[in-house]
């Protein structure tokens, strides 16, 4: 499992660096939301922020899945 995770993370990093400057404000905002929730010891908010970040990273890197609608 560890090699697969490492490969996936390397791929995601490589793909995400293609548009780093345009995505940087979005990613920083997501990271700040995660840190703020953790600092507030709000597990539900931290979980939601992390889930949103992972979903957003996937969408920014790979695009939406077939049948998946854009988040507003």
Coordinates of N, CA and C in Angstrom, one line a residue:
X1 N 0.8 -1.2 0.0 CA 0.0 0.0 0.0 C 0.9 1.3 0.0
X2 N 1.9 1.2 0.8 CA 2.8 2.4 0.8 C 3.4 2.8 -0.5
X3 N 3.8 1.9 -1.4 CA 4.3 2.3 -2.7 C 3.2 2.9 -3.5
X4 N 2.0 2.4 -3.5 CA 0.9 2.9 -4.2 C 0.6 4.4 -3.8
X5 N 0.6 4.6 -2.5 CA 0.3 5.9 -2.0 C 1.4 6.9 -2.4
X6 N 2.6 6.5 -2.3 CA 3.8 7.3 -2.8 C 3.7 7.7 -4.2
X7 N 3.3 6.7 -5.1 CA 3.2 6.9 -6.5 C 2.0 7.9 -6.8
X8 N 0.9 7.7 -6.1 CA -0.2 8.6 -6.3 C 0.1 10.0 -5.8
X9 N 0.8 10.2 -4.7 CA 1.1 11.5 -4.3 C 2.1 12.2 -5.2
X10 N 3.1 11.4 -5.7 CA 4.0 12.0 -6.7 C 3.3 12.5 -8.0
X11 N 2.4 11.6 -8.4 CA 1.6 12.0 -9.6 C 0.8 13.2 -9.4
X12 N 0.1 13.3 -8.2 CA -0.7 14.5 -7.9 C 0.1 15.7 -7.8
X13 N 1.3 15.6 -7.2 CA 2.2 16.8 -7.0 C 2.6 17.2 -8.4
X14 N 3.0 16.3 -9.3 CA 3.5 16.7 -10.6 C 2.4 17.3 -11.4
X15 N 1.2 16.8 -11.4 CA 0.1 17.4 -12.1 C -0.3 18.7 -11.6
X16 N -0.3 18.8 -10.2 CA -0.8 20.1 -9.6 C 0.2 21.2 -9.8
X17 N 1.5 20.9 -10.0 CA 2.5 22.0 -10.2 C 2.3 22.7 -11.5
X18 N 1.6 22.1 -12.5 CA 1.4 22.7 -13.8 C 0.7 24.0 -13.7
X19 N -0.2 24.2 -12.7 CA -1.0 25.4 -12.6 C -0.9 26.0 -11.2
X20 N 0.3 25.8 -10.6 CA 0.5 26.2 -9.2 C 0.1 27.6 -8.9
X21 N 0.6 28.6 -9.7 CA 0.4 30.0 -9.4 C -1.1 30.3 -9.4
X22 N -1.9 29.8 -10.4 CA -3.3 30.1 -10.4 C -4.1 29.4 -9.3
X23 N -3.6 28.3 -8.8 CA -4.3 27.5 -7.8 C -3.8 27.9 -6.4
X24 N -2.7 28.6 -6.2 CA -2.1 28.8 -4.9 C -3.1 29.5 -4.0
X25 N -3.8 30.6 -4.4 CA -4.8 31.2 -3.4 C -5.8 30.2 -2.9
X26 N -6.3 29.4 -3.8 CA -7.3 28.4 -3.4 C -6.8 27.4 -2.4
X27 N -5.6 26.9 -2.7 CA -5.0 25.8 -1.8 C -4.6 26.4 -0.5
X28 N -4.1 27.7 -0.5 CA -3.7 28.3 0.8 C -5.0 28.5 1.7
X29 N -6.1 28.9 1.0 CA -7.3 29.1 1.8 C -7.8 27.8 2.4
X30 N -7.7 26.7 1.6 CA -8.1 25.4 2.1 C -7.2 25.0 3.2
X31 N -5.9 25.2 3.1 CA -5.0 24.8 4.2 C -5.3 25.6 5.5
X32 N -5.6 26.9 5.3 CA -5.9 27.8 6.5 C -7.1 27.3 7.2
X33 N -8.1 26.9 6.4 CA -9.4 26.4 7.0 C -9.1 25.1 7.8
X34 N -8.3 24.2 7.3 CA -7.9 23.0 8.0 C -7.2 23.3 9.3
X35 N -6.2 24.2 9.2 CA -5.4 24.6 10.4 C -6.3 25.2 11.4
X36 N -7.2 26.1 11.0 CA -8.1 26.8 11.9 C -9.0 25.9 12.6
X37 N -9.5 24.9 11.9 CA -10.4 23.9 12.6 C -9.7 23.1 13.6
X38 N -8.4 22.7 13.2 CA -7.6 21.9 14.1 C -7.3 22.7 15.4
X39 N -6.9 23.9 15.1 CA -6.5 24.8 16.3 C -7.7 25.0 17.2
X40 N -8.9 25.1 16.6 CA -10.2 25.2 17.4 C -10.6 23.9 18.0
X41 N -9.9 22.8 17.8 CA -10.2 21.5 18.2 C -11.6 21.1 17.8
X42 N -12.0 21.5 16.6 CA -13.3 21.2 16.0 C -13.1 20.1 15.0
X43 N -13.3 18.8 15.5 CA -13.0 17.7 14.6 C -13.9 17.6 13.4
X44 N -15.2 18.0 13.6 CA -16.1 17.9 12.5 C -15.7 19.0 11.4
X45 N -15.4 20.2 11.8 CA -14.9 21.2 10.9 C -13.6 20.8 10.2
X46 N -12.7 20.2 11.0 CA -11.4 19.8 10.4 C -11.7 18.7 9.4
X47 N -12.5 17.7 9.7 CA -12.9 16.6 8.8 C -13.5 17.2 7.5
X48 N -14.4 18.1 7.6 CA -15.1 18.7 6.5 C -14.1 19.5 5.6
X49 N -13.2 20.3 6.3 CA -12.2 21.1 5.5 C -11.3 20.2 4.8
X50 N -10.8 19.1 5.5 CA -9.9 18.2 4.8 C -10.5 17.5 3.7
X51 N -11.8 17.0 3.8 CA -12.5 16.4 2.8 C -12.7 17.3 1.6
X52 N -13.1 18.6 1.9 CA -13.2 19.5 0.8 C -11.9 19.8 0.1
X53 N -10.8 19.8 0.8 CA -9.5 20.0 0.2 C -9.1 18.8 -0.7
X54 N -9.3 17.6 -0.2 CA -8.9 16.4 -1.0 C -9.8 16.4 -2.2
X55 N -11.1 16.6 -2.1 CA -12.0 16.6 -3.2 C -11.6 17.7 -4.2
X56 N -11.3 18.9 -3.7 CA -10.9 20.0 -4.6 C -9.6 19.7 -5.3
X57 N -8.6 19.1 -4.6 CA -7.3 18.7 -5.2 C -7.5 17.7 -6.3
X58 N -8.4 16.7 -6.1 CA -8.6 15.7 -7.1 C -9.3 16.4 -8.3
X59 N -10.2 17.2 -8.1 CA -10.9 17.9 -9.2 C -10.0 18.8 -10.0
X60 N -9.2 19.6 -9.2 CA -8.2 20.5 -9.9 C -7.2 19.7 -10.7
X61 N -6.8 18.6 -10.2 CA -5.7 17.8 -10.8 C -6.2 16.9 -11.9
X62 N -7.3 16.2 -11.7 CA -7.8 15.2 -12.6 C -9.1 15.6 -13.3
X63 N -9.8 16.6 -12.8 CA -11.1 16.9 -13.4 C -12.2 16.1 -12.6
X64 N -13.4 16.5 -13.0 CA -14.6 15.8 -12.3 C -14.8 14.4 -12.9
X65 N -15.4 13.6 -12.1 CA -15.7 12.2 -12.6 C -17.0 12.3 -13.4
X66 N -17.2 11.4 -14.3 CA -18.4 11.4 -15.2 C -19.6 11.4 -14.3
X67 N -20.5 12.3 -14.6 CA -21.8 12.4 -13.9 C -21.7 13.3 -12.6
X68 N -20.5 13.8 -12.3 CA -20.3 14.6 -11.1 C -20.5 16.0 -11.5
X69 N -21.4 16.7 -10.7 CA -21.7 18.1 -10.9 C -20.7 19.0 -10.2
X70 N -20.5 20.2 -10.8 CA -19.6 21.2 -10.1 C -20.2 21.7 -8.8
X71 N -19.3 21.9 -7.8 CA -19.7 22.4 -6.5 C -19.9 23.9 -6.6
X72 N -20.9 24.5 -6.0 CA -21.1 25.9 -6.0 C -20.6 26.5 -4.7

